[in-house]
PDB file of C-alpha atoms in Angstrom:
ATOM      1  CA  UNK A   1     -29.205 270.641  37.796  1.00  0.00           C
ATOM      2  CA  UNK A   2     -28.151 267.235  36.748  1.00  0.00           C
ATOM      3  CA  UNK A   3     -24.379 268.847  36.692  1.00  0.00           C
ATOM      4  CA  UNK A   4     -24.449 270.582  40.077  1.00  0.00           C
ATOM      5  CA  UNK A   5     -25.107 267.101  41.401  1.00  0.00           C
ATOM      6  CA  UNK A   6     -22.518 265.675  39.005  1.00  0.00           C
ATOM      7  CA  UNK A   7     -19.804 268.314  40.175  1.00  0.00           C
ATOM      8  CA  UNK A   8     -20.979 268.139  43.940  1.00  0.00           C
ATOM      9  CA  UNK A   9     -20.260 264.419  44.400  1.00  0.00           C
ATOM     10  CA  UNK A  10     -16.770 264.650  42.176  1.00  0.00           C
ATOM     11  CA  UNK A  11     -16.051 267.500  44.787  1.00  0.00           C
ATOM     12  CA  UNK A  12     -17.083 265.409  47.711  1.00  0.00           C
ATOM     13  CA  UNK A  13     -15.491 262.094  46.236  1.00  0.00           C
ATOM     14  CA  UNK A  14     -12.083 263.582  46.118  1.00  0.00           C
ATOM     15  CA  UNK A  15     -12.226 264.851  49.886  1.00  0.00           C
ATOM     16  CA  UNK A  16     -13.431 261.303  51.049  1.00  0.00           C
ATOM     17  CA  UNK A  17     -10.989 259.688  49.951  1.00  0.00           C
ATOM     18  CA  UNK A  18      -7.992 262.061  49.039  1.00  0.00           C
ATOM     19  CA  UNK A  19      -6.884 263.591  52.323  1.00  0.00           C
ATOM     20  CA  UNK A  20      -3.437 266.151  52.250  1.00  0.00           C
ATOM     21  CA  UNK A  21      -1.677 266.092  55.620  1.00  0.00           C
ATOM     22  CA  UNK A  22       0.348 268.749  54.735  1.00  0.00           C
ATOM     23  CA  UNK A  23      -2.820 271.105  54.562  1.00  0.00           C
ATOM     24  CA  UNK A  24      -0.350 274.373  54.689  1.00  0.00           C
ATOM     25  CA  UNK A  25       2.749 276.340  53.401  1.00  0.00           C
ATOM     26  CA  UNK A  26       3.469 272.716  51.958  1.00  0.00           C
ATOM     27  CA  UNK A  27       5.564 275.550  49.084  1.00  0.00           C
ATOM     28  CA  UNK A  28       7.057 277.584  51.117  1.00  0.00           C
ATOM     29  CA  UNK A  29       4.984 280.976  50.207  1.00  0.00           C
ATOM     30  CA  UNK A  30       4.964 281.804  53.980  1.00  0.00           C
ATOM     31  CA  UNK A  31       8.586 281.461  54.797  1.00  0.00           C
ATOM     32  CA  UNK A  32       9.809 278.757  57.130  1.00  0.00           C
ATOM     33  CA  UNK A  33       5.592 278.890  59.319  1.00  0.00           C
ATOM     34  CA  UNK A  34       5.004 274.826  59.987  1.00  0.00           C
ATOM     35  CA  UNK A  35       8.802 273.792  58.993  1.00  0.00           C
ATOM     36  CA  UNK A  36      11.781 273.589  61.161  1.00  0.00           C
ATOM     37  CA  UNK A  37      15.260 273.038  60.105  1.00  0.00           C
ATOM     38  CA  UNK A  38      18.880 272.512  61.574  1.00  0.00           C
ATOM     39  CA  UNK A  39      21.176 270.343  62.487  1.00  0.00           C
ATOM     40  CA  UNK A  40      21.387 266.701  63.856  1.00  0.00           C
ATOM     41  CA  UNK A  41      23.589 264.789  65.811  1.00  0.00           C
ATOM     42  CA  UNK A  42      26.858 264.954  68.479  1.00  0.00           C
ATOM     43  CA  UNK A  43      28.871 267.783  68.826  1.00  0.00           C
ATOM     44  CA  UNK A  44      31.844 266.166  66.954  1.00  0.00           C
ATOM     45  CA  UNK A  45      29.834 265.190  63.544  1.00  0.00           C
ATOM     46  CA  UNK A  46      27.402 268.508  63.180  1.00  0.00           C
ATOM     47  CA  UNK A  47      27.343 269.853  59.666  1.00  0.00           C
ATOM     48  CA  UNK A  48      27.482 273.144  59.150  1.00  0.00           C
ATOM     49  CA  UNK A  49      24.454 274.301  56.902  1.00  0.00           C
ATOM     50  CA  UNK A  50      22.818 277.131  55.705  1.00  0.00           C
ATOM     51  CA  UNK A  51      19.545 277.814  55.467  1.00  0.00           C
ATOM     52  CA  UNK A  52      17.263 279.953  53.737  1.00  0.00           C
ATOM     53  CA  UNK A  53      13.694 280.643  51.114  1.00  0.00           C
ATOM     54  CA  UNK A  54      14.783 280.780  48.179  1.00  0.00           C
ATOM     55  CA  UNK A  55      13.510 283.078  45.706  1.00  0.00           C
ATOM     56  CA  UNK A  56      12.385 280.420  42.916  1.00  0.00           C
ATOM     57  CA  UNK A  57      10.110 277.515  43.198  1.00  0.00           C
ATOM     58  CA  UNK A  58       9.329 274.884  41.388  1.00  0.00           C
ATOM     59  CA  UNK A  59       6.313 276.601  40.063  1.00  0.00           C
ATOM     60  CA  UNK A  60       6.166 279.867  42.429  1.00  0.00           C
ATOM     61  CA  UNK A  61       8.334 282.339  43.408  1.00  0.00           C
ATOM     62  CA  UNK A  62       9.911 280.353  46.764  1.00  0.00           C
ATOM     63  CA  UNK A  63      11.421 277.083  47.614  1.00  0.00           C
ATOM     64  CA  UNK A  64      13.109 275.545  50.597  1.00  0.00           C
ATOM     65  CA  UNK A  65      16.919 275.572  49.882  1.00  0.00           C
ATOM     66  CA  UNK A  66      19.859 274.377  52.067  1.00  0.00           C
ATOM     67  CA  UNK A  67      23.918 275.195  51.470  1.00  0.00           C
ATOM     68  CA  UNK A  68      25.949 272.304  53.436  1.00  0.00           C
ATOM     69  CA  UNK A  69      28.975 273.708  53.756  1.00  0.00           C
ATOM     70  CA  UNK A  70      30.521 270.488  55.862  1.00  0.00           C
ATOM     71  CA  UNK A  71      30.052 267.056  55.067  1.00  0.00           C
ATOM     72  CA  UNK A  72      28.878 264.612  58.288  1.00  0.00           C
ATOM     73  CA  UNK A  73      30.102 261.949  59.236  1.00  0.00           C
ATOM     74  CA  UNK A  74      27.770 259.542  57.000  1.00  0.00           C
ATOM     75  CA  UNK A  75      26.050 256.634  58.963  1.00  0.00           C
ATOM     76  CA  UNK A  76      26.194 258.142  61.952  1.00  0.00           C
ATOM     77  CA  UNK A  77      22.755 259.771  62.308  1.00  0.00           C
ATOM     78  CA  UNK A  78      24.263 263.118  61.679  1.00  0.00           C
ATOM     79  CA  UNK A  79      22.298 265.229  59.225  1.00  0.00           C
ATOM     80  CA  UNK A  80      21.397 268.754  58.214  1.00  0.00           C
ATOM     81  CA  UNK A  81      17.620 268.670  58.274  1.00  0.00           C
ATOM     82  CA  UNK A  82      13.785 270.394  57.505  1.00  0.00           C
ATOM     83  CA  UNK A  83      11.530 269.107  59.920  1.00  0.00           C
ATOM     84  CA  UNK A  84       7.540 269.450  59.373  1.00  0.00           C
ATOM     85  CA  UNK A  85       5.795 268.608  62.774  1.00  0.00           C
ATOM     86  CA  UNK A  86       2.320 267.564  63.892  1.00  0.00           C
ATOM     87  CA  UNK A  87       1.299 264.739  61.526  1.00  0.00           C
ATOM     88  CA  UNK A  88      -1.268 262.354  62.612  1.00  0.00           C
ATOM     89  CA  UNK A  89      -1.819 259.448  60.697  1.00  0.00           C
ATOM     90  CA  UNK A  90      -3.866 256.374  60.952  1.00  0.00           C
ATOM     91  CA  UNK A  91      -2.482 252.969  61.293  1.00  0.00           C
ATOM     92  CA  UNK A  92      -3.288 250.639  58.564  1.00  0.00           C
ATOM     93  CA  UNK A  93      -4.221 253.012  55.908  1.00  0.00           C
ATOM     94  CA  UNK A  94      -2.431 254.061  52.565  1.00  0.00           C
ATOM     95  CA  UNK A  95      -0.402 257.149  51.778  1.00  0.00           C
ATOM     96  CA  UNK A  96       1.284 258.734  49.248  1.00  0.00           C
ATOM     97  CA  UNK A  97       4.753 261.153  50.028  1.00  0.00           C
ATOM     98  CA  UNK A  98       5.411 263.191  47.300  1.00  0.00           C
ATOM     99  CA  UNK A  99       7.691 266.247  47.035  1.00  0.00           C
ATOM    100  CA  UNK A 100      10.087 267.908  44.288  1.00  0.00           C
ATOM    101  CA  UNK A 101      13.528 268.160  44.697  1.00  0.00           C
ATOM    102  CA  UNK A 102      16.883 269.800  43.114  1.00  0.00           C
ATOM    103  CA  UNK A 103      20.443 269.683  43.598  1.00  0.00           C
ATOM    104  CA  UNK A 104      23.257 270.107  41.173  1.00  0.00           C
ATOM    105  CA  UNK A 105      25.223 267.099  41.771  1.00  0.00           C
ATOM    106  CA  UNK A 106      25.007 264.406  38.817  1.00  0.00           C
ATOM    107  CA  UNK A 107      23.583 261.775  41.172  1.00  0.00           C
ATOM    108  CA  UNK A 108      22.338 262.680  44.337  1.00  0.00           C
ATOM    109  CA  UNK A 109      20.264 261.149  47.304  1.00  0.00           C
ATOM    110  CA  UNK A 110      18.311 262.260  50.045  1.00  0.00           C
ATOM    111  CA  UNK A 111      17.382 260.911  53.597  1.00  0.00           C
ATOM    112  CA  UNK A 112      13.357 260.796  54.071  1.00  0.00           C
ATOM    113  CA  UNK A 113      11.665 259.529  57.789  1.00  0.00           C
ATOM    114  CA  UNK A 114       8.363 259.699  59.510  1.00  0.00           C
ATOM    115  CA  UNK A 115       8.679 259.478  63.207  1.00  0.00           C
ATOM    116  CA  UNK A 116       7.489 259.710  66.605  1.00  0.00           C
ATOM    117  CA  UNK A 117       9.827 259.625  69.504  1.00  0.00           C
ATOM    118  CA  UNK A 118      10.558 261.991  72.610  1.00  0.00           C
ATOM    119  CA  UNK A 119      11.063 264.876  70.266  1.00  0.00           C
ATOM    120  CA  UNK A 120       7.773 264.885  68.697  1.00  0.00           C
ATOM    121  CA  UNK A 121       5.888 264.474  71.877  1.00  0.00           C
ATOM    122  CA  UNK A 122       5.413 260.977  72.339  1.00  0.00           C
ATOM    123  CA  UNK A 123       5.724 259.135  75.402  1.00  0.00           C
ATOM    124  CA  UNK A 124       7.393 256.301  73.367  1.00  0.00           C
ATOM    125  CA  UNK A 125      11.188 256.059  72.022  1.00  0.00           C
ATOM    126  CA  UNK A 126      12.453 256.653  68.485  1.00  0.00           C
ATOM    127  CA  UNK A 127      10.477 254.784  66.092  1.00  0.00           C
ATOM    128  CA  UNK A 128       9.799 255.013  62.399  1.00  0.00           C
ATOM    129  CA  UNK A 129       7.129 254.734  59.960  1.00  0.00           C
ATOM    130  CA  UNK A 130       9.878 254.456  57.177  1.00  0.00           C
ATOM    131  CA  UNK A 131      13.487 255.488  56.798  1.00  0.00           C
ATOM    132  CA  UNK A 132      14.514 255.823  52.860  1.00  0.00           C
ATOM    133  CA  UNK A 133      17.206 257.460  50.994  1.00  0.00           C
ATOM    134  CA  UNK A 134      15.838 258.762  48.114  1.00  0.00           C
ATOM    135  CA  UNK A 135      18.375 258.924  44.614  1.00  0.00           C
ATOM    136  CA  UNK A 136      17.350 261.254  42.059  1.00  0.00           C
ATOM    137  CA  UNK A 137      19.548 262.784  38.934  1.00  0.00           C
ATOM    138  CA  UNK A 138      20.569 266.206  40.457  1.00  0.00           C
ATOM    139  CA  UNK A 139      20.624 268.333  37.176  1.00  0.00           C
ATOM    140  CA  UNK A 140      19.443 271.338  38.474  1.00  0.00           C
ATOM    141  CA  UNK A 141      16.175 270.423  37.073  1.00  0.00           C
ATOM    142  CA  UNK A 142      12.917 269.942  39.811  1.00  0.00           C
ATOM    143  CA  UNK A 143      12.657 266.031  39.975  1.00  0.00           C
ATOM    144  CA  UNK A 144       9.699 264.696  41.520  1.00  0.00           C
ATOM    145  CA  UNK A 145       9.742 262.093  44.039  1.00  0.00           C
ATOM    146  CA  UNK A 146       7.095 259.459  44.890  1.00  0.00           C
ATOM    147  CA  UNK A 147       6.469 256.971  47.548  1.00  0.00           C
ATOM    148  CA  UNK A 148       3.756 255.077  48.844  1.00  0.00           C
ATOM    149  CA  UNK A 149       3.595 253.557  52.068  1.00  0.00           C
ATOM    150  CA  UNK A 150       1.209 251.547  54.302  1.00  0.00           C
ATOM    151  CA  UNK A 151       1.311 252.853  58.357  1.00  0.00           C
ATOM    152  CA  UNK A 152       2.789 250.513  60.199  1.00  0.00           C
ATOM    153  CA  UNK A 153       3.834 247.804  57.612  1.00  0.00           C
ATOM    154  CA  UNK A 154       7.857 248.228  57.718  1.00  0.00           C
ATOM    155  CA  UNK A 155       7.883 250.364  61.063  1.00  0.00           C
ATOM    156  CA  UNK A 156      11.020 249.833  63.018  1.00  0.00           C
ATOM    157  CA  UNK A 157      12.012 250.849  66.767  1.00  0.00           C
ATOM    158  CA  UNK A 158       9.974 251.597  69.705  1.00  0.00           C
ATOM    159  CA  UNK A 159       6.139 252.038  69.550  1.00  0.00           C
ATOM    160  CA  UNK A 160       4.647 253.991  66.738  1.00  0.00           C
ATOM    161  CA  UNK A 161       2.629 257.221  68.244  1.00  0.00           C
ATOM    162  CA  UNK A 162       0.411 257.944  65.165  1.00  0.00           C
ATOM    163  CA  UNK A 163      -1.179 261.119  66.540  1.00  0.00           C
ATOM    164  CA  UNK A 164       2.452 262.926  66.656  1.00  0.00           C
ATOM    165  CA  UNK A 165       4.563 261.953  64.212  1.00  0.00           C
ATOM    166  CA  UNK A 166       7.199 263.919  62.149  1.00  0.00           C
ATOM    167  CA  UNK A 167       8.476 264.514  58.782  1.00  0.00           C
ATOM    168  CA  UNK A 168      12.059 264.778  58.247  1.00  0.00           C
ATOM    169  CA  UNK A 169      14.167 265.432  55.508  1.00  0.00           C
ATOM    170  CA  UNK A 170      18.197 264.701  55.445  1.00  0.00           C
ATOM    171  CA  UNK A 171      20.643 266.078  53.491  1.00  0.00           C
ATOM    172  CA  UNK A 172      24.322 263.731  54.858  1.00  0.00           C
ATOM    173  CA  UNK A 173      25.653 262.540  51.680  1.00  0.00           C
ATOM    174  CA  UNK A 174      27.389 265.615  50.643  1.00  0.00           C
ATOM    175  CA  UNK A 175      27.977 269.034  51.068  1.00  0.00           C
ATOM    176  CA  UNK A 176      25.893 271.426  48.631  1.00  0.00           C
ATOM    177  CA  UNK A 177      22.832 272.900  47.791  1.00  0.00           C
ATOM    178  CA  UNK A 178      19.381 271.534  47.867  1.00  0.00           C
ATOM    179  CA  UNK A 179      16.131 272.462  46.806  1.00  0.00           C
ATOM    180  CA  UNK A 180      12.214 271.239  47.857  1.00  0.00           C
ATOM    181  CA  UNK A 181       9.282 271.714  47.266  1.00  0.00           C
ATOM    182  CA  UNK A 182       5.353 271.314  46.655  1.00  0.00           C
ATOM    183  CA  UNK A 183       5.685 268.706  49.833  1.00  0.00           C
ATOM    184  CA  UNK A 184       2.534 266.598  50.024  1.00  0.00           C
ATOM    185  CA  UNK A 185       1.462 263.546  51.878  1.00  0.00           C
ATOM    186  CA  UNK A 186      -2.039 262.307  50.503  1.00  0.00           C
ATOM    187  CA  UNK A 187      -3.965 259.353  51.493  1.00  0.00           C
ATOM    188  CA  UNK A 188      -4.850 256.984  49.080  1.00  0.00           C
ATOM    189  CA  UNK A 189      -8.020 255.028  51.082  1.00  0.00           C
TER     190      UNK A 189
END
């Protein structure tokens, strides 16, 4: 008895105060269901990417991969892009973005934002939780990548709308292939 108490309250510790945002398909086993992807920016700097599931994961049998075929025009917002839509987070509290990625350049980056703005359904402008490029050594080996963030420390732009908020990834470095997956976004407290 002693250990069905034991293993009720680990059970119940870890949902109090672990909470994944990213509650489904965060691996891609259902296709592209809760992700969008495409392309970003004005009609003269689009990339031309494709996209597609790809057949091996990181530790299942499917993956998000992208094939940019045209560079963009770098620092000009213009990006190839998987969206995931409908986050809500709370202001003030800590989370955790993690998410494993491949390429097969030597050294490689990738664009990471969480947003609210007119596309997402706010009422507010753009504005950002974070905007990072990520580097990682593209070896064709899975690299994880790890970052922890407070809401609303580091925000920039208009208003923060915390109850629709998107996840966006950018590939507008280079043209080739990328890989992600096992996308999580925990919080911490």
């Amino acid at each position: 008895m002693k250990k069905i108490y034991l293993a009720l309250f680990s059970i119940l510790s870890f949902t109090c105060f672990s909470q994944d945002l990213i509650t489904s398909n965060n691996s891609f086993n259902t296709g592209f269901s809760d992700w969008g992807y495409g392309v970003w920016g004005d009609n003269n700097g689009k990339p031309v990417a494709k996209f597609e599931i790809d057949r091996i994961g990181r530790t299942d049998n499917s993956s998000f991969k992208v094939k940019v075929k045209s560079n963009t025009k770098k620092g000009q917002g213009n990006k190839a892009l998987l969206r995931r839509s409908g986050l809500k987070i709370k202001k003030g509290k800590e989370y955790t973005l993690s998410f494993w990625i491949k390429s097969l350049y030597p050294e490689d980056q990738i664009y990471v934002s969480i947003y609210s703005g007119v596309d997402t359904g706010s009422k507010n402008g753009w504005g950002a939780l974070f905007i990072r490029d990520f580097n990682f050594e593209g070896n064709n080996k899975w690299q994880n990548v790890v970052y922890n963030f407070k809401a609303g420390e580091g925000a920039e732009g208009a208003p923060i709308d915390y109850k629709k908020l998107d996840l966006i990834f950018g590939f507008d470095k280079r043209k080739g292939s990328f890989w992600i997956d096992d996308v999580t976004i925990t919080r911490r407290k």
